PDB file of C-alpha atoms and ligand atoms in Angstrom:
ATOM      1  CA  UNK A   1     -26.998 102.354  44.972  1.00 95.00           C
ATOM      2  CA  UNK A   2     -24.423 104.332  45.171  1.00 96.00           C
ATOM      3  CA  UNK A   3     -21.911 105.216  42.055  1.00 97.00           C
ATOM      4  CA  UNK A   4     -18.793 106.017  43.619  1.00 96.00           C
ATOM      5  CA  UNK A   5     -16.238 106.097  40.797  1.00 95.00           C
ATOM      6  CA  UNK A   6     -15.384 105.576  37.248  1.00 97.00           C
ATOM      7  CA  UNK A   7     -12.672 105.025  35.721  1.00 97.00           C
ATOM      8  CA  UNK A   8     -12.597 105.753  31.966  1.00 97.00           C
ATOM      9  CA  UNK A   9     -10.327 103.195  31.005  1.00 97.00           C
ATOM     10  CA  UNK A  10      -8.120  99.984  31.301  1.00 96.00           C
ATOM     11  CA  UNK A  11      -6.815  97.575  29.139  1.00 96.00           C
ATOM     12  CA  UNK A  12      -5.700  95.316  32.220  1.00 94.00           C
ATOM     13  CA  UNK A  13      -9.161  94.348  34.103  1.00 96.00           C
ATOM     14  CA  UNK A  14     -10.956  92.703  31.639  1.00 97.00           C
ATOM     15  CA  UNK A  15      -9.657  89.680  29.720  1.00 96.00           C
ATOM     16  CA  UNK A  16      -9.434  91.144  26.468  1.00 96.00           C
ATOM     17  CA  UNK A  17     -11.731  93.728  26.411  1.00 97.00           C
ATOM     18  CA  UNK A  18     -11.006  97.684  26.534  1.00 98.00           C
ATOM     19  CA  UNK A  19     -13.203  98.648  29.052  1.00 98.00           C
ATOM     20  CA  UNK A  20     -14.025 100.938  31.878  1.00 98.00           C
ATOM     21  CA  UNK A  21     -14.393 100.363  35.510  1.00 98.00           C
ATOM     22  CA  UNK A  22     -17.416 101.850  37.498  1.00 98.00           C
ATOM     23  CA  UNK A  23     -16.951 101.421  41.377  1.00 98.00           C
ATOM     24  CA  UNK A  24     -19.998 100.737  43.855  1.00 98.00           C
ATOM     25  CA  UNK A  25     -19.707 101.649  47.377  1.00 97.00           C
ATOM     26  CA  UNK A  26     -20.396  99.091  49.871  1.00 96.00           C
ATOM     27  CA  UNK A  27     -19.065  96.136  51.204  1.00 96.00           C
ATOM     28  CA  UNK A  28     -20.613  93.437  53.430  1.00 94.00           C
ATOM     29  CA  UNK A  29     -16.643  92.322  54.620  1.00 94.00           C
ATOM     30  CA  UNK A  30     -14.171  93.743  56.139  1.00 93.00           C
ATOM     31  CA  UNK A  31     -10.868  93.024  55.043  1.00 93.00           C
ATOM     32  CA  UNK A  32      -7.928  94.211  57.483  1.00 92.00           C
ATOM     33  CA  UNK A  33      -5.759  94.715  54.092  1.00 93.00           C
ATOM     34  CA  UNK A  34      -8.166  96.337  51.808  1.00 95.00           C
ATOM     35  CA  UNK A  35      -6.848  99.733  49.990  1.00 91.00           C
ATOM     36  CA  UNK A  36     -10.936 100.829  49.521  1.00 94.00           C
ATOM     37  CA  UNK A  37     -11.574 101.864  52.959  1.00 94.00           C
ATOM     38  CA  UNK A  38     -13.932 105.081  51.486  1.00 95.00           C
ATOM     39  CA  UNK A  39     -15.640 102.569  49.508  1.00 96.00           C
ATOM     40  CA  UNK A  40     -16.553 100.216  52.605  1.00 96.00           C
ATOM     41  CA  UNK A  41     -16.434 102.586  55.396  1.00 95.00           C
ATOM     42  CA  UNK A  42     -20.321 103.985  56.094  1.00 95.00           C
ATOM     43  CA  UNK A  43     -18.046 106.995  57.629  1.00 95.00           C
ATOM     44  CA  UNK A  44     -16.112 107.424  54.609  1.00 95.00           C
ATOM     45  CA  UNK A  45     -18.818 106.687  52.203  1.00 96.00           C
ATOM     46  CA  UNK A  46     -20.607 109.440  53.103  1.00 94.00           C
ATOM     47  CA  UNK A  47     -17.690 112.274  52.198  1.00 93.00           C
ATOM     48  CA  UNK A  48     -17.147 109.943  48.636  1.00 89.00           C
ATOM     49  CA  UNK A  49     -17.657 111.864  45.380  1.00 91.00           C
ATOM     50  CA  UNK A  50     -20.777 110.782  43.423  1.00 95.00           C
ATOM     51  CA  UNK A  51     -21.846 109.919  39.666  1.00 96.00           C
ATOM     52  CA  UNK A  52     -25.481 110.124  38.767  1.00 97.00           C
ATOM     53  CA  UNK A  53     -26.847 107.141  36.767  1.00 97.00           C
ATOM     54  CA  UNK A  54     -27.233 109.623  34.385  1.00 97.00           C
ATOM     55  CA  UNK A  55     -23.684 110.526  34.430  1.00 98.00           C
ATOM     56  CA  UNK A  56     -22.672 107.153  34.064  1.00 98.00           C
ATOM     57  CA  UNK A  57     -25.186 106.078  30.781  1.00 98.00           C
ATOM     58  CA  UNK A  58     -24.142 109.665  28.973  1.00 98.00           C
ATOM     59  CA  UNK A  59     -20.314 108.689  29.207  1.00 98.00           C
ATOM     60  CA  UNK A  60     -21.083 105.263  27.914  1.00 98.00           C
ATOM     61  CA  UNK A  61     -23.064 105.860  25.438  1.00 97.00           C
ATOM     62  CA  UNK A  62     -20.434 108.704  24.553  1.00 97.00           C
ATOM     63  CA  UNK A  63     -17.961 105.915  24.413  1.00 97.00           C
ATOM     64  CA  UNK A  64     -19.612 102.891  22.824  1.00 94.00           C
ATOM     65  CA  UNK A  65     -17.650 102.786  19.757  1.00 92.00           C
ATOM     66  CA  UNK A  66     -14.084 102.682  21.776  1.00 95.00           C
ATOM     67  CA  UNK A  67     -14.801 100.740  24.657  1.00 98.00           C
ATOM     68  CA  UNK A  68     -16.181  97.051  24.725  1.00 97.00           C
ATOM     69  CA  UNK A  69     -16.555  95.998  28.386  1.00 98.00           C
ATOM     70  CA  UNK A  70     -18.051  97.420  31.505  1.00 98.00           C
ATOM     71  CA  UNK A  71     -16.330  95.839  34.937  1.00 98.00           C
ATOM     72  CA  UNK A  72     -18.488  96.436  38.009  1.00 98.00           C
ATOM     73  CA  UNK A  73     -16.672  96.235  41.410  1.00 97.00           C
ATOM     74  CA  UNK A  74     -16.460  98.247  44.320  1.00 92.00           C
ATOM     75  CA  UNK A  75     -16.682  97.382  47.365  1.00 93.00           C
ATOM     76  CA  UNK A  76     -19.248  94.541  46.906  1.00 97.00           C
ATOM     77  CA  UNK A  77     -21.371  95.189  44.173  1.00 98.00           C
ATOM     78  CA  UNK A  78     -23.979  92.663  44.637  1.00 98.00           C
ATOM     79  CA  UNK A  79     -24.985  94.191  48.138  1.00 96.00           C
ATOM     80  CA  UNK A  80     -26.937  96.673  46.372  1.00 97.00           C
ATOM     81  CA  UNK A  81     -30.610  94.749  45.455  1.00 97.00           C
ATOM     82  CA  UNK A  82     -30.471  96.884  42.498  1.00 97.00           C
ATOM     83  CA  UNK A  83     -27.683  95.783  40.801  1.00 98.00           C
ATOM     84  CA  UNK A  84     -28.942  93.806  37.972  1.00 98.00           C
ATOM     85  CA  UNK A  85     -31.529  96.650  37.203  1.00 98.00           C
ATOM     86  CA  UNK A  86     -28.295  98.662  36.337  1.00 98.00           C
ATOM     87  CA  UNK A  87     -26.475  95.792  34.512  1.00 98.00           C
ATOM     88  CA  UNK A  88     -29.468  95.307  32.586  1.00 98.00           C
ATOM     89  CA  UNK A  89     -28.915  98.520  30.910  1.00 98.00           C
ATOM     90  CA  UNK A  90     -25.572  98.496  30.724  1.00 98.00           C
ATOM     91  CA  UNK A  91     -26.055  95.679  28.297  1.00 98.00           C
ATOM     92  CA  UNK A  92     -29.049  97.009  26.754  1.00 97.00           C
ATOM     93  CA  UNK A  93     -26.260  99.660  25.390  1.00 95.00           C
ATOM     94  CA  UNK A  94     -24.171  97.286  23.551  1.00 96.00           C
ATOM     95  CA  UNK A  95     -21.679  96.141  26.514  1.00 98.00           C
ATOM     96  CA  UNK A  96     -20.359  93.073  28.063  1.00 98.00           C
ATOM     97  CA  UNK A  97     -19.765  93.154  31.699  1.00 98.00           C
ATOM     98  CA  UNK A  98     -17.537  91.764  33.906  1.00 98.00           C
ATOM     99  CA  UNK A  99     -18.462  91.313  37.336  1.00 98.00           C
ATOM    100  CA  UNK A 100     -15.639  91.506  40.788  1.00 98.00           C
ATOM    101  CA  UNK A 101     -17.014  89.699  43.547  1.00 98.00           C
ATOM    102  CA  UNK A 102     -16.391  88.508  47.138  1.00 97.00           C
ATOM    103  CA  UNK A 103     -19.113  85.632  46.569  1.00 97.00           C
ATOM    104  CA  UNK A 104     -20.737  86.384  49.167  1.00 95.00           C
ATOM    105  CA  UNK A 105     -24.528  86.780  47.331  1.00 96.00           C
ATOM    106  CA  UNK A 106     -24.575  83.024  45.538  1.00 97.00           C
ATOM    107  CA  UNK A 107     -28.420  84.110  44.846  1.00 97.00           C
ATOM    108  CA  UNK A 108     -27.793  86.824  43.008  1.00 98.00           C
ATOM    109  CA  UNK A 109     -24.918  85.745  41.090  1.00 98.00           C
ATOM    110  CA  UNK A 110     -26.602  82.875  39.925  1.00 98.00           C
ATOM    111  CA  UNK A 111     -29.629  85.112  39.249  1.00 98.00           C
ATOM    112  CA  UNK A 112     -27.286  87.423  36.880  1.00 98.00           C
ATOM    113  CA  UNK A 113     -25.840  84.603  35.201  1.00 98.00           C
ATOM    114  CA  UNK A 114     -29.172  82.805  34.083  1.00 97.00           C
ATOM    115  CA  UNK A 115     -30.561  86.226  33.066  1.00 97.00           C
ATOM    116  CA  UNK A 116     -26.917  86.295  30.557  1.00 97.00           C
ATOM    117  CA  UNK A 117     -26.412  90.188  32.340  1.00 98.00           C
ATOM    118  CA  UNK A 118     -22.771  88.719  33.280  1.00 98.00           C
ATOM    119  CA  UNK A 119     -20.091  87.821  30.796  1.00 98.00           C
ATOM    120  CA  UNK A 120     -17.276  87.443  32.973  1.00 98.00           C
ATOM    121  CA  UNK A 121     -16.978  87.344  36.687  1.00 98.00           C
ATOM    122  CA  UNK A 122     -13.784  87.533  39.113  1.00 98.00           C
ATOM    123  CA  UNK A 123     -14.477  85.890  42.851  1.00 98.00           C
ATOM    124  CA  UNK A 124     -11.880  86.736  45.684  1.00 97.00           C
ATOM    125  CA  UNK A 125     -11.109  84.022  47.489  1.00 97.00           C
ATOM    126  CA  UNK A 126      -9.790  85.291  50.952  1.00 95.00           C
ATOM    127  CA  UNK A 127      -8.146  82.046  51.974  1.00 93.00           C
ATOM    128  CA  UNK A 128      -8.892  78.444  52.707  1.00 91.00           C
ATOM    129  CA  UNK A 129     -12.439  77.116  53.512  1.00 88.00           C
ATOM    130  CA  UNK A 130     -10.907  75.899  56.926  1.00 81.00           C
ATOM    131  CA  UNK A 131      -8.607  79.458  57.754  1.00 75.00           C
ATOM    132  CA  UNK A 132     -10.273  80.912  60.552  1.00 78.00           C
ATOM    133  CA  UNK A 133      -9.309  83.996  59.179  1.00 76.00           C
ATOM    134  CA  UNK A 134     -11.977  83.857  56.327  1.00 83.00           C
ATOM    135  CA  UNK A 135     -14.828  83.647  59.382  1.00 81.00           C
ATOM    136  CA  UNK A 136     -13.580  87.400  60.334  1.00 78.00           C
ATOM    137  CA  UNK A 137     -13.942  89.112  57.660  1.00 80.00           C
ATOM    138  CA  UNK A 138     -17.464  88.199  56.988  1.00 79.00           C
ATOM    139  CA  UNK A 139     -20.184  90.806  57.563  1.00 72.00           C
ATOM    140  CA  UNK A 140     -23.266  90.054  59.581  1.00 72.00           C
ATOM    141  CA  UNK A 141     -25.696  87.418  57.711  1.00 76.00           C
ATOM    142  CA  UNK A 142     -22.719  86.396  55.690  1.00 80.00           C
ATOM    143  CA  UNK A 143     -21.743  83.255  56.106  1.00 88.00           C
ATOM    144  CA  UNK A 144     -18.843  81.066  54.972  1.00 91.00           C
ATOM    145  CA  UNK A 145     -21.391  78.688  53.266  1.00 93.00           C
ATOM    146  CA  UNK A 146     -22.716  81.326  50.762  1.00 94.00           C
ATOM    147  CA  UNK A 147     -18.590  81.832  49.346  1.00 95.00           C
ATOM    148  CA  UNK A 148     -18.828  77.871  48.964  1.00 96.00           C
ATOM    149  CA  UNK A 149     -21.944  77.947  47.285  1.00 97.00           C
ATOM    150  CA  UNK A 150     -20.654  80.810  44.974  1.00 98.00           C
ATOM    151  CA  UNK A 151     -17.634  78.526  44.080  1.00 98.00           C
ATOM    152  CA  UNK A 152     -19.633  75.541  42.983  1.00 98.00           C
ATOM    153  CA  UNK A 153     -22.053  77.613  41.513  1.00 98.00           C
ATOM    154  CA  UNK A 154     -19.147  79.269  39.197  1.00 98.00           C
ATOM    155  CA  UNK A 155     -17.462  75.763  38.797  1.00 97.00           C
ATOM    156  CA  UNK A 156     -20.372  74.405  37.103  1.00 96.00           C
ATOM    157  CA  UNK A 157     -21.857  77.229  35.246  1.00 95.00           C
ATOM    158  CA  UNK A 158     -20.475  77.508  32.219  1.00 95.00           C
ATOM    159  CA  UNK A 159     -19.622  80.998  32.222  1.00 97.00           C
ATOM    160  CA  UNK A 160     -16.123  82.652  31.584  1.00 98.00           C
ATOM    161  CA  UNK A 161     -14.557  83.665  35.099  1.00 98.00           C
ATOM    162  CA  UNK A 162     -11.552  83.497  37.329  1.00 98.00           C
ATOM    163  CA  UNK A 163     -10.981  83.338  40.911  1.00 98.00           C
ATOM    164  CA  UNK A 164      -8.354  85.780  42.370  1.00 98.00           C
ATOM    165  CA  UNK A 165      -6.148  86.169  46.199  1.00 97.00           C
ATOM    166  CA  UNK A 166      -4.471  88.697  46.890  1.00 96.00           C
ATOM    167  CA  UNK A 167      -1.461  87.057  49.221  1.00 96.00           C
ATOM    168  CA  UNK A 168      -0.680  88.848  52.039  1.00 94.00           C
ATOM    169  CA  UNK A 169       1.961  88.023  54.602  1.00 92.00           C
ATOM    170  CA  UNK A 170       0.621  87.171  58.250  1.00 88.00           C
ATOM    171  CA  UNK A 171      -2.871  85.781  56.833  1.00 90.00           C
ATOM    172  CA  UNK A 172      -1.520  83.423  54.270  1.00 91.00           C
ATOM    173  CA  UNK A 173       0.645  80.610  55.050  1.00 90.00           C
ATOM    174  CA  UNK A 174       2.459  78.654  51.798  1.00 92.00           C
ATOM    175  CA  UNK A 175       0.543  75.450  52.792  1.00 91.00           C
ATOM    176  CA  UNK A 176      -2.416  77.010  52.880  1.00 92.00           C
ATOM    177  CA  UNK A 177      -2.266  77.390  48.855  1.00 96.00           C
ATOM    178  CA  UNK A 178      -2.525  73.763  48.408  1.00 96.00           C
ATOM    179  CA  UNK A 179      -5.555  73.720  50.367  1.00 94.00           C
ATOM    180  CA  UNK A 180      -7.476  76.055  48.337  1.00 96.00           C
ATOM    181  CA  UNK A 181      -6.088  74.408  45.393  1.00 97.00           C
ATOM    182  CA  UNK A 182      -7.992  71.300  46.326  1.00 97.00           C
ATOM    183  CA  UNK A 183     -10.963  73.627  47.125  1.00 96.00           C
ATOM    184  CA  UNK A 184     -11.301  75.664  44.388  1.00 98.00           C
ATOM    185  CA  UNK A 185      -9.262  74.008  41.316  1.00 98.00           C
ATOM    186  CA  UNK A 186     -10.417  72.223  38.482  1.00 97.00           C
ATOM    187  CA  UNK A 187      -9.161  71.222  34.860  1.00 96.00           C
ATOM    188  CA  UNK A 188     -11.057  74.275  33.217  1.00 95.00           C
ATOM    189  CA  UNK A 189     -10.515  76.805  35.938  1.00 98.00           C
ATOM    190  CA  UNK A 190      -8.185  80.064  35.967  1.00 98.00           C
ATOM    191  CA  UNK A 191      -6.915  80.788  39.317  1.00 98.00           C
ATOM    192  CA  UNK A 192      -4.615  84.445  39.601  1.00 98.00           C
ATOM    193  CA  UNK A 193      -2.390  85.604  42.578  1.00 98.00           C
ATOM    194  CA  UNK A 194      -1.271  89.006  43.703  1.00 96.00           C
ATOM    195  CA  UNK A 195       0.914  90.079  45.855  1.00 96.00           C
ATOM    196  CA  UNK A 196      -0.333  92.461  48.408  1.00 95.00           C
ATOM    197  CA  UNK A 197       1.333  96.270  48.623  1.00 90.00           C
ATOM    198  CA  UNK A 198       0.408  97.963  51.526  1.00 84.00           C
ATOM    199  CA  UNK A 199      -1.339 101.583  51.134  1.00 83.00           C
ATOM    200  CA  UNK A 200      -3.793 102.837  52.309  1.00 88.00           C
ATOM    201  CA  UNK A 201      -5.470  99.868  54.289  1.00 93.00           C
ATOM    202  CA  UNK A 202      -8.481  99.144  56.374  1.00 93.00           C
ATOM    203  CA  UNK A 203      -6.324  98.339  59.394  1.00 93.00           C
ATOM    204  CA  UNK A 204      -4.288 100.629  59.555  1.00 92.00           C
ATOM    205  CA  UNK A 205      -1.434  97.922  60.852  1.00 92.00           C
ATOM    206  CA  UNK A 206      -1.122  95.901  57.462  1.00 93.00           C
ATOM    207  CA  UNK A 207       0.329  99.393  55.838  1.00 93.00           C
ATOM    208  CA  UNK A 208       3.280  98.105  57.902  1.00 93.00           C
ATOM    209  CA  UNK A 209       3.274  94.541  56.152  1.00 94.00           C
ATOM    210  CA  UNK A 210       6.180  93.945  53.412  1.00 93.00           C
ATOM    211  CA  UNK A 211       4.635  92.293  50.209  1.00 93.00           C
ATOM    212  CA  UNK A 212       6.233  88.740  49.845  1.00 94.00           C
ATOM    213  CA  UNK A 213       9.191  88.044  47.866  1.00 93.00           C
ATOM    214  CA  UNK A 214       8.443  87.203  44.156  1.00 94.00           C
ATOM    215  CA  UNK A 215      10.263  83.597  44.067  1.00 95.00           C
ATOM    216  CA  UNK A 216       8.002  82.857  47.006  1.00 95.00           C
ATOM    217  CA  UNK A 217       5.105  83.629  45.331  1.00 96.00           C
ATOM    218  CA  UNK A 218       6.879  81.841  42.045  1.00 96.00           C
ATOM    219  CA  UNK A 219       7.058  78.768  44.363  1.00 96.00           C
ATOM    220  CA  UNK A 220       3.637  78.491  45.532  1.00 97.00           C
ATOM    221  CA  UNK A 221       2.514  79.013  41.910  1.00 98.00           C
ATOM    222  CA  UNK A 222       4.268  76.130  40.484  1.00 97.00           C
ATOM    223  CA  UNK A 223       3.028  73.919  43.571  1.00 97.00           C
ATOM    224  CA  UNK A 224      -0.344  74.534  42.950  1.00 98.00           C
ATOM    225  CA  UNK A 225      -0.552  75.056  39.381  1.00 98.00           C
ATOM    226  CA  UNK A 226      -1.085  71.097  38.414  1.00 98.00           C
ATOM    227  CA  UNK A 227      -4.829  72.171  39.901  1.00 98.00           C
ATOM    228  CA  UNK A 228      -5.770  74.367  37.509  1.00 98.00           C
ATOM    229  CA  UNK A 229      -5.929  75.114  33.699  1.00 98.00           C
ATOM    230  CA  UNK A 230      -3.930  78.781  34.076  1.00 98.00           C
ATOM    231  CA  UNK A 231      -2.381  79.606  37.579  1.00 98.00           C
ATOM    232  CA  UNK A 232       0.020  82.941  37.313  1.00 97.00           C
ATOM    233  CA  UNK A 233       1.249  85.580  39.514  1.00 97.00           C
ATOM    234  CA  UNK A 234      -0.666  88.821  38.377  1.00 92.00           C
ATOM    235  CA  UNK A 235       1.613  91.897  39.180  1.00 77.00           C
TER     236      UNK A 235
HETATM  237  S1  SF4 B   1     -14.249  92.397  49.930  1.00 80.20           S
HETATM  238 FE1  SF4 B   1     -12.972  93.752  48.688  1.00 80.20          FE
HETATM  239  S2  SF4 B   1     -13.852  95.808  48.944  1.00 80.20           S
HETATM  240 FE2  SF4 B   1     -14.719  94.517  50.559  1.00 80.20          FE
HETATM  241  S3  SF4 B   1     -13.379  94.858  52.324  1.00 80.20           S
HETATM  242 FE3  SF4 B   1     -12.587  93.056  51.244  1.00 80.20          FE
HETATM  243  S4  SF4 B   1     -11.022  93.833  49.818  1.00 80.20           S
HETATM  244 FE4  SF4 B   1     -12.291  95.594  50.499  1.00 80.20          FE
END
């Protein structure tokens, strides 16, 4: 595993919780629009800054008393095997932890959430089960199956989570929005848009994409929002 970042704080990723964000490189997809190209990039991996485990456990045991929460994301952090070795002692410490996911690891998701080492879990969902665009940004051995599976799985759980899209112009289409309402929605669940801002991205062709206007994004929230318990823009 590979402990590519921290960030000391944030009162904005975790429902609630003042927490800090510790960023794991690798990714099994490849999203065209992604701004975290040196944490999915083997190339640009390799030149990334690291933080020991050691590193890590000092600072948070330095900061138990201010901070509550510990959000994992990268990358994808459930690519590394030994992720819920490391969760394990986040918690051990005192610290709930949310968890940002692609879905693509149903096994150990549900693993993390019977062994309680999750308290709150985010899921990107790139599109609609049916865009063809989801296919291509799948890594090898992931299949569009396993993000299904993760949604059910989360659906029926029990725990606290959300599912998340960034919307980005030339992959999402307004109609679309309904069909992953029907997918993913539910009475009890929270579903959270953002618009996309091109920087730095993967492809180095979406930096050239505008984000979409807000009452366009206002529109497809009210559309959709009869799906869900909370449905809101996130800026
Ligand atoms: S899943 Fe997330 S980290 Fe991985 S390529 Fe897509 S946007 Fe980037």
């Amino acid at each position: 595993m590979i402990i590519a970042g921290l960030q000391k704080t944030t009162l904005i990723d975790y429902p609630g919780k003042i927490s800090c964000i510790v960023f794991l490189a690798g990714c099994n997809f490849r999203c065209p629009w992604c701004y975290s190209s040196e944490l999915v990039l083997p190339l640009k991996i390799v030149k990334q800054p690291r933080i020991t485990e050691k590193e890590l456990f000092d600072f948070l045991r330095e900061r138990q008393k201010m901070l509550e929460g510990v959000v994992i994301c990268g990358g994808e952090p459930t690519v590394n095997k030994d992720l819920p070795q490391l969760i394990e002692k986040i918690k051990k410490i005192g610290y709930s932890v949310k968890l940002d996911t692609n879905g693509s690891n149903p096994g150990m998701l549900k693993e993390l959430v019977k062994a309680n080492l999750i308290d709150y879990v985010a899921m990107d969902i790139k599109a609609s089960a049916d865009n063809k665009a989801y296919e291509n940004l799948l890594g090898e051995g992931v299949k569009l199956d396993d993000i299904k599976e993760s949604v059910s799985f989360l659906k029926n759980s029990g725990i606290d989570f959300e599912f998340r899209t960034t919307v980005v112009d030339s992959v999402h289409k307004k109609e679309e929005f309904l069909e992953i309402a029907k997918w993913i929605g539910g009475p009890n669940i929270k579903y959270y848009l953002q618009n996309f801002r091109a920087e730095k991205t993967i492809d180095p062709e979406f930096e050239k994409i505008k984000p979409f206007k807000r009452e366009f994004l206002d529109g497809i929230v009210k559309d959709i929002s009869p799906y869900f318990k909370d449905c809101r823009l996130r800026s």
